[in-house]
mmCIF file of C-alpha atoms in Angstrom:
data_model
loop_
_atom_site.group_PDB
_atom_site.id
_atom_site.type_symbol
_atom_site.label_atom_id
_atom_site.label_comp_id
_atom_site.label_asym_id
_atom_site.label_seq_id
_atom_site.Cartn_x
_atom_site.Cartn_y
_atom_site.Cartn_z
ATOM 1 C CA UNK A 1 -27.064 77.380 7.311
ATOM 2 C CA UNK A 2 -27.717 80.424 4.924
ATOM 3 C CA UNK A 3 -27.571 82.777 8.548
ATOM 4 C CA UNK A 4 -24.287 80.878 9.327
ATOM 5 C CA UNK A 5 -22.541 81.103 5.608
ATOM 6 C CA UNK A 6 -23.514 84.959 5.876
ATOM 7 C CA UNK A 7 -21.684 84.929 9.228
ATOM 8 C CA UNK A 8 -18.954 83.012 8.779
ATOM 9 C CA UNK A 9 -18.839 85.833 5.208
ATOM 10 C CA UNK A 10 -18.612 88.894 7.602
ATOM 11 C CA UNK A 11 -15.744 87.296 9.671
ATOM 12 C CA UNK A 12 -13.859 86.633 5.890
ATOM 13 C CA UNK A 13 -14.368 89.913 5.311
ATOM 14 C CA UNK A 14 -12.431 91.212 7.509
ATOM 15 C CA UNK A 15 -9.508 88.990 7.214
ATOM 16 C CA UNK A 16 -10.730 86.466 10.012
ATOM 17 C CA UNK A 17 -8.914 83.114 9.074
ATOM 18 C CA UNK A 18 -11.834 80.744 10.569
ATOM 19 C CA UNK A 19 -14.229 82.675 8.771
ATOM 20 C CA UNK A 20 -12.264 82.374 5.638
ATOM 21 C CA UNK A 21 -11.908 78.799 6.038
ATOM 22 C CA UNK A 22 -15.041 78.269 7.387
ATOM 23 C CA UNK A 23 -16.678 80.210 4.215
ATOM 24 C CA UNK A 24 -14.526 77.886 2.627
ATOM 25 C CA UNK A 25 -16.343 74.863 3.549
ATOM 26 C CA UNK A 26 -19.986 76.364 3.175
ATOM 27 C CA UNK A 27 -18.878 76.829 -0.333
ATOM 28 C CA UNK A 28 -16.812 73.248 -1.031
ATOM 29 C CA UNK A 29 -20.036 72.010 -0.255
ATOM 30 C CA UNK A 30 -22.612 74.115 -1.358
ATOM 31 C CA UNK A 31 -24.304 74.491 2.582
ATOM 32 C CA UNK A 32 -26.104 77.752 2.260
ATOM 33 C CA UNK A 33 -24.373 79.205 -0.573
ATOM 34 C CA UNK A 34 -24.485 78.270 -4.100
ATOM 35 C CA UNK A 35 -21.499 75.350 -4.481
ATOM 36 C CA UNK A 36 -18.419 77.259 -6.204
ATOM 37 C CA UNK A 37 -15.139 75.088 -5.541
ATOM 38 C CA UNK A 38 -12.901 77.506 -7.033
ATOM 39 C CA UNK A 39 -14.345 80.250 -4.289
ATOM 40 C CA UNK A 40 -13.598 77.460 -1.861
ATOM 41 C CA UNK A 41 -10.382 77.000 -2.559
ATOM 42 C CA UNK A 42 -9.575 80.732 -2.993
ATOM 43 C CA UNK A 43 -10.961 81.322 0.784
ATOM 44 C CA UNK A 44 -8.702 78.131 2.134
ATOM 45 C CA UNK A 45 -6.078 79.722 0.338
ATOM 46 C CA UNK A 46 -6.651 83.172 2.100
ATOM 47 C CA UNK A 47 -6.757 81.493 5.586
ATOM 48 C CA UNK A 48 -3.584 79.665 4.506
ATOM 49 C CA UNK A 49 -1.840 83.046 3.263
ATOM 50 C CA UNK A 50 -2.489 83.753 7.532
ATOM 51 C CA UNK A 51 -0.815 80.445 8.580
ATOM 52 C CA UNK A 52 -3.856 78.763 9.811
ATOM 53 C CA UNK A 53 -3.413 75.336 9.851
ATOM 54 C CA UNK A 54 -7.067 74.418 8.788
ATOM 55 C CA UNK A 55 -6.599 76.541 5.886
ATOM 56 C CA UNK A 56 -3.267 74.898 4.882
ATOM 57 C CA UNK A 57 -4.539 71.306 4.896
ATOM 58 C CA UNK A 58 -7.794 72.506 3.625
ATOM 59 C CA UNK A 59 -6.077 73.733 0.484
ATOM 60 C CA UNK A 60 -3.941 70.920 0.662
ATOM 61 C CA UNK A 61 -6.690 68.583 -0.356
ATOM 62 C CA UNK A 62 -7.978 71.018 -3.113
ATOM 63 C CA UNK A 63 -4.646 70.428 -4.450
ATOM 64 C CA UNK A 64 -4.040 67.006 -4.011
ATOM 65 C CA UNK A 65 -7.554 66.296 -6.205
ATOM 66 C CA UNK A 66 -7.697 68.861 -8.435
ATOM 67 C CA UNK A 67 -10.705 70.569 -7.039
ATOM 68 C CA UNK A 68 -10.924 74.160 -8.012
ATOM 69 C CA UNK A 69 -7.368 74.540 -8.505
ATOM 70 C CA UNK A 70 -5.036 72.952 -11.499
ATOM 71 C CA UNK A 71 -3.751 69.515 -9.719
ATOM 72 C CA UNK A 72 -0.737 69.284 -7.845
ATOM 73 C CA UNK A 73 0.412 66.975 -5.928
ATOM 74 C CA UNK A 74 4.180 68.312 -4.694
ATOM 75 C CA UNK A 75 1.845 71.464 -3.734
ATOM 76 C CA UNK A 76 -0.413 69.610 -1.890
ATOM 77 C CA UNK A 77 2.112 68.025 0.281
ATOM 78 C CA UNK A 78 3.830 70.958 0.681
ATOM 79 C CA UNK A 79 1.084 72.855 2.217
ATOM 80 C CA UNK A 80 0.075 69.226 4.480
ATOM 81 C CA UNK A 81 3.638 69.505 5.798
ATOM 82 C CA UNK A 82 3.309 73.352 6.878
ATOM 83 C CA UNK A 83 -0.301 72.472 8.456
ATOM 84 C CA UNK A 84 1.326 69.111 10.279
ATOM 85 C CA UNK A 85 4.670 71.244 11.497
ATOM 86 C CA UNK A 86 1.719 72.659 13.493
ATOM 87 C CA UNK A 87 0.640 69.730 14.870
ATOM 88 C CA UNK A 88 -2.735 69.554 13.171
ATOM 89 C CA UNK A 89 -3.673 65.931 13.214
ATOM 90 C CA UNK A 90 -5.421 66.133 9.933
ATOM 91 C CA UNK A 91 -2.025 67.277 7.908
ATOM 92 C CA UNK A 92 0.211 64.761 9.614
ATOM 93 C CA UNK A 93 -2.513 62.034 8.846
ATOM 94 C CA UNK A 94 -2.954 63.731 4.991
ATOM 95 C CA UNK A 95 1.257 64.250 4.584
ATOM 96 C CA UNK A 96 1.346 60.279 6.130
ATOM 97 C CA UNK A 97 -0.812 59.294 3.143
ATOM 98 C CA UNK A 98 1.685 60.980 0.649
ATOM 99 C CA UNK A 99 4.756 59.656 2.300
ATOM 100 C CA UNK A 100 3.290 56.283 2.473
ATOM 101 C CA UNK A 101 2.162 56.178 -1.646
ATOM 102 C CA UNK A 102 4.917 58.257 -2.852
ATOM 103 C CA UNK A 103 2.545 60.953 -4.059
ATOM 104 C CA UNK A 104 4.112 64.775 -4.568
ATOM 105 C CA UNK A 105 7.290 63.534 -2.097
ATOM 106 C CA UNK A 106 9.449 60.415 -1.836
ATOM 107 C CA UNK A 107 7.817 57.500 -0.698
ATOM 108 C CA UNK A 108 8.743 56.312 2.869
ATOM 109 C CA UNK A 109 7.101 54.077 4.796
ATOM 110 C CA UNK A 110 9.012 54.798 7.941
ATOM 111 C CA UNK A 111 7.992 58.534 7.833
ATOM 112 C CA UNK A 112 4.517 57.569 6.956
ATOM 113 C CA UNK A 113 4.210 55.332 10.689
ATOM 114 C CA UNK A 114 5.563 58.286 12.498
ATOM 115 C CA UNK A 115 3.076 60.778 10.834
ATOM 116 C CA UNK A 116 0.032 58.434 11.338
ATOM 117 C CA UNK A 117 1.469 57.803 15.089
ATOM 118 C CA UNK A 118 1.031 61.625 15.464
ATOM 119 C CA UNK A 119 -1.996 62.055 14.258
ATOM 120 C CA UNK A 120 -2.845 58.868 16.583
ATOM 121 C CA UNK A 121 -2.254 60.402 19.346
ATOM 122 C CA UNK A 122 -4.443 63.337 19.057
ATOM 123 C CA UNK A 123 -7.339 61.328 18.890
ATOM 124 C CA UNK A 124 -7.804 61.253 14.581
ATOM 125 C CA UNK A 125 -9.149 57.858 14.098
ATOM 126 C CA UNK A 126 -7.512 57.625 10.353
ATOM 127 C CA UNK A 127 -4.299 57.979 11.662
ATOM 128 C CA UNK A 128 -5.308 55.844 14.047
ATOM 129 C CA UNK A 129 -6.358 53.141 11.674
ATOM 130 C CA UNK A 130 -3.655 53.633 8.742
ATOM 131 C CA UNK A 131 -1.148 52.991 11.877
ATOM 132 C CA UNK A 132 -2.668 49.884 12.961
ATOM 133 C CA UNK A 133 -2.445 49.027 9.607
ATOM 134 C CA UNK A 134 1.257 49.155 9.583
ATOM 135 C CA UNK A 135 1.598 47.669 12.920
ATOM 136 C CA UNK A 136 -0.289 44.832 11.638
ATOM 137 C CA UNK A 137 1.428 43.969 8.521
ATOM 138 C CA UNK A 138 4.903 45.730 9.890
ATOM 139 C CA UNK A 139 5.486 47.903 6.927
ATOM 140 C CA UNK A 140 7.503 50.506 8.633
ATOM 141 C CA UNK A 141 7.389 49.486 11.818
ATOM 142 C CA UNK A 142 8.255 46.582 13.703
ATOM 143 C CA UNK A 143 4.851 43.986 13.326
ATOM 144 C CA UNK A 144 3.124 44.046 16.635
ATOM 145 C CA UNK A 145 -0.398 42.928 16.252
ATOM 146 C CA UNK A 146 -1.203 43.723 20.146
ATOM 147 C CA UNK A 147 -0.650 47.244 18.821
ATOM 148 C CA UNK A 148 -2.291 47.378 15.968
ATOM 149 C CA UNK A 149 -5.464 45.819 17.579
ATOM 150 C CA UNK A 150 -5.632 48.923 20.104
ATOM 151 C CA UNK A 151 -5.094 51.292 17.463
ATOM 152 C CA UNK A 152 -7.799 49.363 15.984
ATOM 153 C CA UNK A 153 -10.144 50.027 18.903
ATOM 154 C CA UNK A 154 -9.430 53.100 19.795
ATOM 155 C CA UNK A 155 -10.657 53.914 16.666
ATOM 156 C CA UNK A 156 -13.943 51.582 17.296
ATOM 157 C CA UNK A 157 -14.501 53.026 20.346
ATOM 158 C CA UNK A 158 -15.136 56.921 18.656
ATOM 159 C CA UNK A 159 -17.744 54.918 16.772
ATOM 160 C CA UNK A 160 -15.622 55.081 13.383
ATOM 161 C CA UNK A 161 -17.000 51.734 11.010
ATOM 162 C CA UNK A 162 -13.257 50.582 9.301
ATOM 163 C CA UNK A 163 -12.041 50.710 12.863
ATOM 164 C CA UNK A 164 -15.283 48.566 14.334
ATOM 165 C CA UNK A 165 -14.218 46.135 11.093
ATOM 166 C CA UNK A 166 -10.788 46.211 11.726
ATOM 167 C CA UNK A 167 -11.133 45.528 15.135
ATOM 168 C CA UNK A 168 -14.123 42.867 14.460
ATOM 169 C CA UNK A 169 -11.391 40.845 12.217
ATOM 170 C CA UNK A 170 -8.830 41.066 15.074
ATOM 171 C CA UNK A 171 -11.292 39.183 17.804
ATOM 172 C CA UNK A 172 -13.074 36.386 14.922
ATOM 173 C CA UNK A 173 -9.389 35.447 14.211
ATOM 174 C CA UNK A 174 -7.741 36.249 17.787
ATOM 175 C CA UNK A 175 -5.469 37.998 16.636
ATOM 176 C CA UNK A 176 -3.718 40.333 18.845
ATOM 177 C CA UNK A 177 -6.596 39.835 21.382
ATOM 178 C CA UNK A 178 -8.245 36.357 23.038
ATOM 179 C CA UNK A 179 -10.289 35.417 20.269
ATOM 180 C CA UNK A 180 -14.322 36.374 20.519
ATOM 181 C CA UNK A 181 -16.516 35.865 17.869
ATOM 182 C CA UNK A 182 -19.611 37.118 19.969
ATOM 183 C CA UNK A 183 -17.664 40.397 20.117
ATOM 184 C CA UNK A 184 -16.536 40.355 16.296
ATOM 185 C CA UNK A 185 -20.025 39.870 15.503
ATOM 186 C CA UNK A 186 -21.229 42.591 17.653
ATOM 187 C CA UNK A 187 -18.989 45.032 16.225
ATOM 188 C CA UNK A 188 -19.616 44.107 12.949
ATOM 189 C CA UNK A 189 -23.099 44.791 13.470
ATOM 190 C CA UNK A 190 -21.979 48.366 14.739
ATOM 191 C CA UNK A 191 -20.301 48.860 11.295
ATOM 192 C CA UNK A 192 -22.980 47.833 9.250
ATOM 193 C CA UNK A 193 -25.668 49.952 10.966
ATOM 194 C CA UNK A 194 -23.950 52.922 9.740
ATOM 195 C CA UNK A 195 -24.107 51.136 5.995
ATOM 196 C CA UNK A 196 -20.268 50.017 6.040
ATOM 197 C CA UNK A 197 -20.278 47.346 2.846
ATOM 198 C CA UNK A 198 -17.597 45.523 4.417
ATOM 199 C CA UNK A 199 -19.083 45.314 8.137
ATOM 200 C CA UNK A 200 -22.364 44.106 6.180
ATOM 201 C CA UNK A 201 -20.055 41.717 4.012
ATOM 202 C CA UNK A 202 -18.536 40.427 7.733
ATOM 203 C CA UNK A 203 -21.878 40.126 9.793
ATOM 204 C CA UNK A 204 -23.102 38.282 6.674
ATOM 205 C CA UNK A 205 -20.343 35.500 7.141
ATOM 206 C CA UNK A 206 -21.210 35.187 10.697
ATOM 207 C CA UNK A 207 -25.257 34.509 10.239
ATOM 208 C CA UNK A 208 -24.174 32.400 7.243
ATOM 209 C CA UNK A 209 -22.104 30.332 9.852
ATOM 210 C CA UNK A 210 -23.433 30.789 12.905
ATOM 211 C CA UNK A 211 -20.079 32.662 14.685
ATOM 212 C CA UNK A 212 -21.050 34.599 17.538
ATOM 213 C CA UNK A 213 -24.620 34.581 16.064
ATOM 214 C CA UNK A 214 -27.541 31.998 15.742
ATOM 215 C CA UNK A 215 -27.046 30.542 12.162
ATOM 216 C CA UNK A 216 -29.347 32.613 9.978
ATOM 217 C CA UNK A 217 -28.590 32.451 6.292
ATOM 218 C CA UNK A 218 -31.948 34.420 4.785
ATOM 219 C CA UNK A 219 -30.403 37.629 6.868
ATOM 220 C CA UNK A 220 -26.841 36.451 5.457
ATOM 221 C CA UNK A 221 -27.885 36.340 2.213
ATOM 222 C CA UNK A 222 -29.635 40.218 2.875
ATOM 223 C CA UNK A 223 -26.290 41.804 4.033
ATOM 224 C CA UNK A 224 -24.391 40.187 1.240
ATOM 225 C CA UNK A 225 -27.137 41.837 -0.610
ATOM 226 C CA UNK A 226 -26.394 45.018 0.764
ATOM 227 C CA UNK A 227 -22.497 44.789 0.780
ATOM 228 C CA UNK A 228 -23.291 43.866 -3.183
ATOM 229 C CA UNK A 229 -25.171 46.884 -4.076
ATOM 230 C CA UNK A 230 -22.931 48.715 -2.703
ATOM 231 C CA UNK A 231 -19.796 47.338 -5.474
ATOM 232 C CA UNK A 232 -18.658 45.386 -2.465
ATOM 233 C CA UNK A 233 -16.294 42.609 -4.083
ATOM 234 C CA UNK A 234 -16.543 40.308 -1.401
ATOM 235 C CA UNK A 235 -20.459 40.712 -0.881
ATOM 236 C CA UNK A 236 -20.931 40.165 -4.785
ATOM 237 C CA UNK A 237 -18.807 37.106 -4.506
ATOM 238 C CA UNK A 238 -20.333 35.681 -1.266
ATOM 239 C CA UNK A 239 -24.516 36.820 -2.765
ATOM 240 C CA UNK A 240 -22.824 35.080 -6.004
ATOM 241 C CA UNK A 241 -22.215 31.742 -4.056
ATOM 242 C CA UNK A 242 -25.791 32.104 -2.154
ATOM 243 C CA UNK A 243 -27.416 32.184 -5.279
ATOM 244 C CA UNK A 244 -25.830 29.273 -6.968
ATOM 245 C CA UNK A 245 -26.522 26.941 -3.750
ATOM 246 C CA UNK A 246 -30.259 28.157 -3.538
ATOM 247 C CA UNK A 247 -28.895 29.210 0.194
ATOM 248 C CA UNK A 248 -30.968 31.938 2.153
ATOM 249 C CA UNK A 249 -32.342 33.058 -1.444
ATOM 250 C CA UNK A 250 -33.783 31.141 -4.546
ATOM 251 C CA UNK A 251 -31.510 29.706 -6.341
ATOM 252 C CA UNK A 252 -30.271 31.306 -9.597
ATOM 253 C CA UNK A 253 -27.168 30.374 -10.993
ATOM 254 C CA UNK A 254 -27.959 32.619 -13.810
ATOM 255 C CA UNK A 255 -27.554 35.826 -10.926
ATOM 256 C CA UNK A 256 -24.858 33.755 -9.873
ATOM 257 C CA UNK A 257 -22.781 34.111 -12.574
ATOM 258 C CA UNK A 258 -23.681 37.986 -12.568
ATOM 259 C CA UNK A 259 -22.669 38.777 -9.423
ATOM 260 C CA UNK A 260 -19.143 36.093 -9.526
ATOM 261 C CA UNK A 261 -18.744 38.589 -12.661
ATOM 262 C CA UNK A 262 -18.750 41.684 -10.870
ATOM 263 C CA UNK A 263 -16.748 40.650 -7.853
ATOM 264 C CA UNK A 264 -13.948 38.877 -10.680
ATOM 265 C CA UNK A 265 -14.081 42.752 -12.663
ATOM 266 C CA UNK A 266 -12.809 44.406 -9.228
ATOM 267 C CA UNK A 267 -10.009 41.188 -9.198
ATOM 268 C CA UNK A 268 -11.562 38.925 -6.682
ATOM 269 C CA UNK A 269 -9.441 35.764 -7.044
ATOM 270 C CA UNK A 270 -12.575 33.662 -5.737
ATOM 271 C CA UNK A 271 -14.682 35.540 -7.794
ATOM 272 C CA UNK A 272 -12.224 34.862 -11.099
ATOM 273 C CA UNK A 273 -12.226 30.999 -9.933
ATOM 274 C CA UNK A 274 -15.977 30.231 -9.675
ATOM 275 C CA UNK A 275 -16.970 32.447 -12.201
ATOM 276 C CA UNK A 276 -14.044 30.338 -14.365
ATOM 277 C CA UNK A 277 -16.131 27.041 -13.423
ATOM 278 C CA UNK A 278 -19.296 28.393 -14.969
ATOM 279 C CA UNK A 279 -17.780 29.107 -18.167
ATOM 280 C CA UNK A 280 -16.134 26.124 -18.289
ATOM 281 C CA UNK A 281 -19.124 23.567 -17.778
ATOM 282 C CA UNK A 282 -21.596 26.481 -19.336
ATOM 283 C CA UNK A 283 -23.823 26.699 -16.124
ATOM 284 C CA UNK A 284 -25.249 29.703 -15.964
ATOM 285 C CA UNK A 285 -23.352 31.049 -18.818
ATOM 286 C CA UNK A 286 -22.888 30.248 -22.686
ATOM 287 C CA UNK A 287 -20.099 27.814 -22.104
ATOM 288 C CA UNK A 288 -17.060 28.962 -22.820
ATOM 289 C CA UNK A 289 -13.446 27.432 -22.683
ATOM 290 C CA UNK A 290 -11.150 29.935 -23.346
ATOM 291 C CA UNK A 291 -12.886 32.632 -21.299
ATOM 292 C CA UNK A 292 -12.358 30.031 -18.728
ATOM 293 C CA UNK A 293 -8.849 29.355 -18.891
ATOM 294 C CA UNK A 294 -8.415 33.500 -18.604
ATOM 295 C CA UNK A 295 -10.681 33.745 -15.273
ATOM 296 C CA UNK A 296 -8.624 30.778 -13.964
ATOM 297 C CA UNK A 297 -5.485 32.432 -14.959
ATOM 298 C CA UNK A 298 -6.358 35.481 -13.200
ATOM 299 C CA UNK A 299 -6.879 33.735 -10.272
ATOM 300 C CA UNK A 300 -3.969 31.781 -10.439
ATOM 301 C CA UNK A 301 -1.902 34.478 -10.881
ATOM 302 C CA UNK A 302 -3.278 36.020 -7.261
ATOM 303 C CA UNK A 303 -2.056 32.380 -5.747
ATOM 304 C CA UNK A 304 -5.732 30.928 -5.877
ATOM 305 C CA UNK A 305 -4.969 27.062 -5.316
ATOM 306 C CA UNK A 306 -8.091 26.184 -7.165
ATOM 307 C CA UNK A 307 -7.106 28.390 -10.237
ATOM 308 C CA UNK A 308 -3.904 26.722 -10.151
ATOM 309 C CA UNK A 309 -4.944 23.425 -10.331
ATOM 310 C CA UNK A 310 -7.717 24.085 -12.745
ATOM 311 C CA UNK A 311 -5.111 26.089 -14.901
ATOM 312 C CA UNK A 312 -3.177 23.235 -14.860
ATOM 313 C CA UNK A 313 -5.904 20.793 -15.820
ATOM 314 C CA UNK A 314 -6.430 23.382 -19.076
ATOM 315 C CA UNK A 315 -3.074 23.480 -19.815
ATOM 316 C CA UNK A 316 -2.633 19.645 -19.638
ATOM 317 C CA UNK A 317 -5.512 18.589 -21.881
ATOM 318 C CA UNK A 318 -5.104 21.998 -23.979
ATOM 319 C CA UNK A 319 -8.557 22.908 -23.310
ATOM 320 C CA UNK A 320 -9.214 26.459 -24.026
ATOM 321 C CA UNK A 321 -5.470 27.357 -24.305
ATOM 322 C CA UNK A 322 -2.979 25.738 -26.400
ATOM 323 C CA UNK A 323 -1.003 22.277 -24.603
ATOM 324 C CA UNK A 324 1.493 22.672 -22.576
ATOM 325 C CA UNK A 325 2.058 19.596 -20.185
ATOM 326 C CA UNK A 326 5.402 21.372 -18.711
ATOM 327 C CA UNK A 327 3.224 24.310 -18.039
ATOM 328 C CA UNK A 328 0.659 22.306 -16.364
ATOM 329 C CA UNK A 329 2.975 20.531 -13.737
ATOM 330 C CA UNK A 330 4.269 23.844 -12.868
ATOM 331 C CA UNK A 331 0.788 24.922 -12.030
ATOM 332 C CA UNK A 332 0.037 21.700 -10.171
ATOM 333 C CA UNK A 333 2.768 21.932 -7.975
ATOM 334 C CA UNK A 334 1.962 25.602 -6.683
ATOM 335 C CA UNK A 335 -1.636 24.405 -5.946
ATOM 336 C CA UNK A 336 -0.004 21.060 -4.512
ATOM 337 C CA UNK A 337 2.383 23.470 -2.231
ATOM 338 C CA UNK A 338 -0.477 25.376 -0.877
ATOM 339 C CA UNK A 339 -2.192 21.960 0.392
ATOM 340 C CA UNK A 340 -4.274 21.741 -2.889
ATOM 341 C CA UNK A 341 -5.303 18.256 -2.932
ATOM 342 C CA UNK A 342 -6.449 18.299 -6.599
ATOM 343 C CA UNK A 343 -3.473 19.577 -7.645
ATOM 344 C CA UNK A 344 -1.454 17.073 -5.176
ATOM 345 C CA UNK A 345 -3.053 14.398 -7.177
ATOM 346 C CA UNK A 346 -2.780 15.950 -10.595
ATOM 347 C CA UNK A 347 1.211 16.775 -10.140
ATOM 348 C CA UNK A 348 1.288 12.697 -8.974
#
């Protein structure tokens, strides 16, 4: 890599934009040269002076986070348009992103879809992805779950783990494809060999449950472990619940708490809800009332039956919040609409 940077260095030096950009890289990351950011970011810029596409998104993304350059996020979209006007998947997919959060142009979801649809189609497996994504929930485009399933695989199928997750979720629910939970397994297990938390968090629900696996809930408990240390919500949550029920681990409701804690900081509703029951009857935590009422609140408010009802119950008997019976029926009857039957028989 030092031979290569020293290369690539010659080519710069004489004006050659994939040396320059190429420089630019040895230096964003610090591969056979000493890391300098700024230098990076002066070399994309050179390339970019040239019209090179690589340079222009390349300097696009020093923009857009601030790295070796002031922010600036009108600039950085700026340059991902002139590099996508080129056709380089990369820019549409990066100018998609911008369009789609608002960020340095107007937001529009519409021109998001057909930026991600370009990028598609040239193989880039985020644009790939981000598109499915919006043919699955039909956020500016027409929902089509069919669609957004093969945009989901075709991503899979370049080895890419969001896409083998994506794509795992669309065959254990059947969504979009004849349902196969030997398959969704399988390519869960594809995603978390390459250490994705959330194919770990996924392959650890199937052994947990035996779907499209032989029920095994020590290795269950091991990939929630994994999904957990890596500040997965969901595998905090689900190693939370494992703990507390002594299942596929010794139980500890103690580390229970802990992890129901972590997963409720990142605003997992489940993990606001359980954790809320441990404060409340003071198992595995100092009991306390009021802290409950908040974590059930919280869950509540993301349409959690359970914190609903339990809110309710709180609100009713004024226990660690101050009485409010009107408040309380309200809170019954959203838990009773979702099919809650606790707070079915509290609202009766």
């Amino acid at each position: 890599v030092v031979r290569a940077a020293e290369l690539y260095g010659k080519a710069a030096d004489q004006g050659d934009a994939d040396g320059q950009n190429n420089l630019g890289r040895m230096f964003e990351s610090g591969k056979g040269v000493v890391q300098d950011v700024v230098r990076a970011a002066d070399l994309y810029g050179k390339a970019a002076d040239q019209g090179d596409a690589d340079g222009q998104n390349n300097l696009g993304r020093m923009y857009e986070e601030g790295r070796g350059v002031v922010q600036d996020v009108v600039k950085a979209a700026e340059l991902y348009g002139k590099a996508a006007d080129q056709g380089h998947a990369d820019g549409q997919y990066n100018l998609g992103r911008m369009y789609e959060l608002g960020k340095g142009v107007v937001q529009d979801v519409v021109k998001a879809a057909e930026l991600y649809g370009k990028a598609a189609d040239q193989g880039c497996v985020d644009g790939q992805i981000n598109l499915g994504r919006k043919f699955e929930s039909g956020k500016g485009v027409v929902q089509d779950v069919v669609k957004a399933a093969e945009l989901y695989g075709k991503a899979a199928d370049q080895g890419d783990a969001v896409g083998q997750v994506n794509m795992g979720r669309m065959f254990e629910s059947g969504k979009g494809v004849v349902q196969d939970v030997v398959r969704a397994a399988e390519l869960y297990g594809k995603a978390a060999d390459q250490g994705d938390a959330g194919g770990q968090n996924n392959l650890g629900r199937m052994f947990e449950w035996g779907k499209g696996v032989v029920q095994d809930v020590v290795r269950a408990a091991g990939l929630y472990g994994k999904a957990a240390d890596q500040g997965h919500a969901g595998g905090q949550y689900n190693l939370g619940r494992m703990c507390k029920l002594g299942k596929g681990v010794v139980q500890d409701v103690v580390r229970a708490a802990e992890l129901y804690g972590k997963a409720a900081d990142q605003g997992h509703a489940y993990g606001q809800y359980h954790l809320g029951r441990m404060f409340e009857s003071g198992k595995g935590v100092a009991q306390d009332v009021v802290r409950a009422a908040e974590l059930y609140g919280k869950a509540a408010d993301q349409g959690h039956p359970g914190g609903q009802n339990n809110l309710g119950r709180m609100f009713e008997s004024g226990r660690g919040v101050v009485q409010d019976v009107v408040r309380a029926a309200e809170l019954y009857g959203k838990a009773a609409d979702q099919g809650d039957a606790g707070g079915q028989n509290n609202l009766g």
